[in-house]
Amino acid sequence: AEEGVIPFKYVTGDTVYGNSPDFIGAIDSYEGRVIYFLAAPCSTQCVLKQPLVVEKKYRYKGKLKVRKVVKKWDGKPVRIDIPAQNINPYFWYRRTVSEGTKGPVTYEFTRREVILCRKGLPDKTVRLVIKRTLGEAPTYSYYISNAPHSARLKTFVWPLRCPLLLLSNASGESKTELGMDHYEVRKYPGWSP
């Protein structure tokens, strides 16, 4: 990375990585040259429309400080599972992702653009990809990505077809091959120098 050579373009991972601002910040430091697709917990906070954020200057102990405050905002951040439940059935895309032992494994997918929140304030715009099972009581899974707005939905479905691409799986297989299968680092900062 210091030499400007990045040997990969895509990063996928589970909710451990999708819930890590440090990990996402490290990927974002490549300034759009690396695209991530990370599972996100349903408790992740977001807003659907960008509120007006202004900088408010104030003095504290004689020093001039600046903080961001939300101005002219009708709503509050919501969990990412709230918008998923209200999407019109027309916008769901059905896709068979693999052949299981009991037949094909099929899910429905959709996506939308949301603004993730950090500490109650809007932080960054991402693509939210939602996967749900078929049936009367579907279960939902959520993924976030920094892919460009022009990325097609099938681009997001593809990583879900290859479970070996997930960092947790690839990491586990690599550690076994290297004889480090009892190594207990589970978070990204543990691997960083």
Coordinates of C-alpha atoms in Angstrom, one line a residue:
A1 CA 0.0 0.0 0.0
E2 CA 2.9 2.4 0.8
E3 CA 4.3 1.8 -2.7
G4 CA 0.9 2.4 -4.3
V5 CA 0.4 -1.2 -5.4
I6 CA -2.7 -2.9 -4.2
P7 CA -2.9 -6.6 -5.0
F8 CA -6.7 -6.8 -4.7
K9 CA -9.8 -4.7 -5.7
Y10 CA -12.6 -6.3 -3.6
V11 CA -12.9 -7.2 0.1
T12 CA -15.8 -9.2 1.6
G13 CA -16.4 -10.0 5.2
D14 CA -18.9 -10.9 7.9
T15 CA -20.4 -8.6 10.6
V16 CA -17.2 -8.5 12.6
Y17 CA -15.7 -6.5 9.8
G18 CA -18.9 -4.7 8.8
N19 CA -19.3 -3.3 12.3
S20 CA -15.7 -2.1 12.6
P21 CA -15.1 1.6 11.8
D22 CA -11.3 1.0 11.9
F23 CA -11.5 -1.7 9.2
I24 CA -13.8 0.3 7.0
G25 CA -11.7 3.4 7.4
A26 CA -8.6 1.4 6.4
I27 CA -10.4 0.4 3.2
D28 CA -11.7 3.9 2.5
S29 CA -8.1 5.2 2.8
Y30 CA -7.4 3.6 -0.6
E31 CA -9.7 6.4 -2.0
G32 CA -12.1 4.3 -4.1
R33 CA -9.6 1.8 -5.4
V34 CA -10.9 -1.0 -3.2
I35 CA -14.5 -1.9 -3.0
Y36 CA -15.9 -3.6 0.1
F37 CA -19.0 -5.8 0.6
L38 CA -19.5 -6.5 4.3
A39 CA -22.3 -8.0 6.3
A40 CA -23.8 -5.6 8.7
P41 CA -25.8 -6.2 11.9
C42 CA -29.5 -5.3 11.8
S43 CA -28.8 -2.8 14.6
T44 CA -26.7 -0.6 12.3
Q45 CA -28.1 3.0 12.3
C46 CA -28.8 4.8 9.1
V47 CA -30.9 7.6 7.6
L48 CA -32.6 7.5 4.2
K49 CA -32.2 11.2 3.3
Q50 CA -29.1 13.4 3.9
P51 CA -30.0 15.9 6.7
L52 CA -28.4 19.4 6.8
V53 CA -25.3 19.3 8.9
V54 CA -23.7 22.5 10.0
E55 CA -20.6 23.3 12.0
K56 CA -21.2 25.1 15.2
K57 CA -18.3 27.1 16.8
Y58 CA -18.1 27.5 20.5
R59 CA -15.5 28.4 23.2
Y60 CA -14.5 25.9 25.8
K61 CA -11.9 26.9 28.4
G62 CA -10.8 29.8 26.2
K63 CA -10.3 27.6 23.1
L64 CA -12.3 27.9 20.0
K65 CA -13.8 24.5 19.1
V66 CA -16.0 23.2 16.3
R67 CA -18.6 20.4 16.3
K68 CA -21.1 19.2 13.8
V69 CA -24.8 19.5 14.5
V70 CA -27.8 18.4 12.6
K71 CA -30.1 21.2 11.4
K72 CA -33.5 20.9 9.7
W73 CA -33.9 17.2 10.1
D74 CA -37.4 15.6 10.5
G75 CA -36.3 12.2 11.6
K76 CA -33.8 10.3 13.7
P77 CA -31.5 7.5 12.7
V78 CA -33.3 4.1 12.2
R79 CA -32.0 0.6 12.3
I80 CA -31.3 -0.8 8.8
D81 CA -33.9 -3.5 9.3
I82 CA -36.7 -0.9 9.4
P83 CA -36.5 0.2 5.7
A84 CA -36.1 -3.5 4.6
Q85 CA -39.5 -4.4 5.9
N86 CA -41.3 -1.6 3.9
I87 CA -39.8 -2.2 0.4
N88 CA -42.4 -2.9 -2.3
P89 CA -42.3 -6.6 -3.6
Y90 CA -41.7 -5.3 -7.1
F91 CA -38.2 -4.2 -6.2
W92 CA -37.0 -7.6 -5.0
Y93 CA -34.8 -9.7 -7.3
R94 CA -35.0 -13.5 -7.0
R95 CA -31.7 -15.4 -7.5
T96 CA -30.6 -19.0 -7.0
V97 CA -27.2 -18.8 -5.3
S98 CA -26.2 -22.4 -5.1
E99 CA -27.3 -26.0 -5.4
G100 CA -27.9 -27.4 -1.9
T101 CA -28.4 -31.0 -0.8
K102 CA -32.2 -30.5 -0.7
G103 CA -32.3 -28.6 -4.0
P104 CA -31.5 -25.1 -5.2
V105 CA -30.9 -22.3 -2.6
T106 CA -32.8 -19.3 -3.6
Y107 CA -33.1 -15.8 -2.0
E108 CA -34.5 -12.4 -2.9
F109 CA -32.3 -9.4 -3.1
T110 CA -32.8 -5.6 -3.2
R111 CA -30.6 -2.6 -2.7
R112 CA -30.9 1.0 -1.8
E113 CA -28.7 3.9 -0.9
V114 CA -28.5 4.9 2.8
I115 CA -26.4 7.2 4.9
L116 CA -24.8 5.3 7.8
C117 CA -24.7 7.1 11.2
R118 CA -22.0 7.4 13.7
K119 CA -22.8 8.8 17.2
G120 CA -26.2 9.9 16.0
L121 CA -24.8 11.9 13.0
P122 CA -24.8 11.0 9.3
D123 CA -21.4 9.7 8.4
K124 CA -21.1 8.2 4.9
T125 CA -23.3 7.1 2.0
V126 CA -23.2 3.4 1.2
R127 CA -25.2 0.9 -0.8
L128 CA -27.3 -1.3 1.5
V129 CA -28.0 -4.8 0.0
I130 CA -30.7 -6.8 1.6
K131 CA -31.1 -10.5 1.3
R132 CA -34.2 -12.4 2.4
T133 CA -35.4 -16.0 2.4
L134 CA -38.5 -17.0 0.6
G135 CA -41.7 -17.9 2.5
E136 CA -44.2 -16.4 4.8
A137 CA -41.8 -15.5 7.6
P138 CA -38.6 -14.4 5.7
T139 CA -35.3 -13.8 7.5
Y140 CA -33.2 -10.9 6.4
S141 CA -29.5 -10.3 6.0
Y142 CA -27.9 -7.0 5.5
Y143 CA -24.7 -5.9 3.6
I144 CA -23.0 -2.6 3.1
S145 CA -20.8 -1.6 0.2
N146 CA -18.9 1.4 -1.0
A147 CA -19.4 0.4 -4.6
P148 CA -20.3 3.1 -7.1
H149 CA -23.9 4.0 -7.5
S150 CA -23.8 2.5 -11.0
A151 CA -23.0 -1.0 -9.7
R152 CA -25.7 -3.4 -10.7
L153 CA -27.5 -5.6 -8.2
K154 CA -26.1 -8.8 -9.7
T155 CA -22.6 -7.6 -8.8
F156 CA -23.6 -7.7 -5.2
V157 CA -25.2 -11.1 -5.4
W158 CA -22.1 -12.7 -6.9
P159 CA -20.0 -12.7 -3.6
L160 CA -22.8 -14.5 -1.8
R161 CA -22.4 -17.4 -4.2
C162 CA -18.8 -18.0 -3.2
P163 CA -18.5 -18.5 0.6
L164 CA -14.8 -19.0 0.2
L165 CA -14.4 -15.3 -0.4
L166 CA -15.5 -14.3 3.0
L167 CA -12.6 -13.1 5.2
S168 CA -13.5 -15.4 8.1
N169 CA -13.4 -18.5 5.9
A170 CA -10.4 -17.5 3.9
S171 CA -8.6 -16.5 7.1
G172 CA -9.4 -19.8 8.7
E173 CA -8.2 -21.8 5.7
S174 CA -5.0 -19.8 5.4
K175 CA -4.2 -20.2 9.1
T176 CA -4.7 -24.0 8.8
E177 CA -2.4 -24.2 5.8
L178 CA 0.2 -22.2 7.7
G179 CA 0.0 -24.2 10.9
M180 CA -1.6 -21.3 12.7
D181 CA -5.0 -23.0 13.2
H182 CA -5.0 -22.3 17.0
Y183 CA -4.1 -18.6 16.6
E184 CA -6.8 -16.6 18.3
V185 CA -6.8 -13.2 16.7
R186 CA -10.4 -12.5 15.6
K187 CA -10.4 -8.8 14.7
Y188 CA -8.7 -6.7 12.1
P189 CA -6.5 -4.6 14.5
G190 CA -4.9 -7.8 15.8
W191 CA -3.4 -8.4 12.3
S192 CA -2.2 -4.8 11.7
P193 CA 1.4 -3.9 12.5

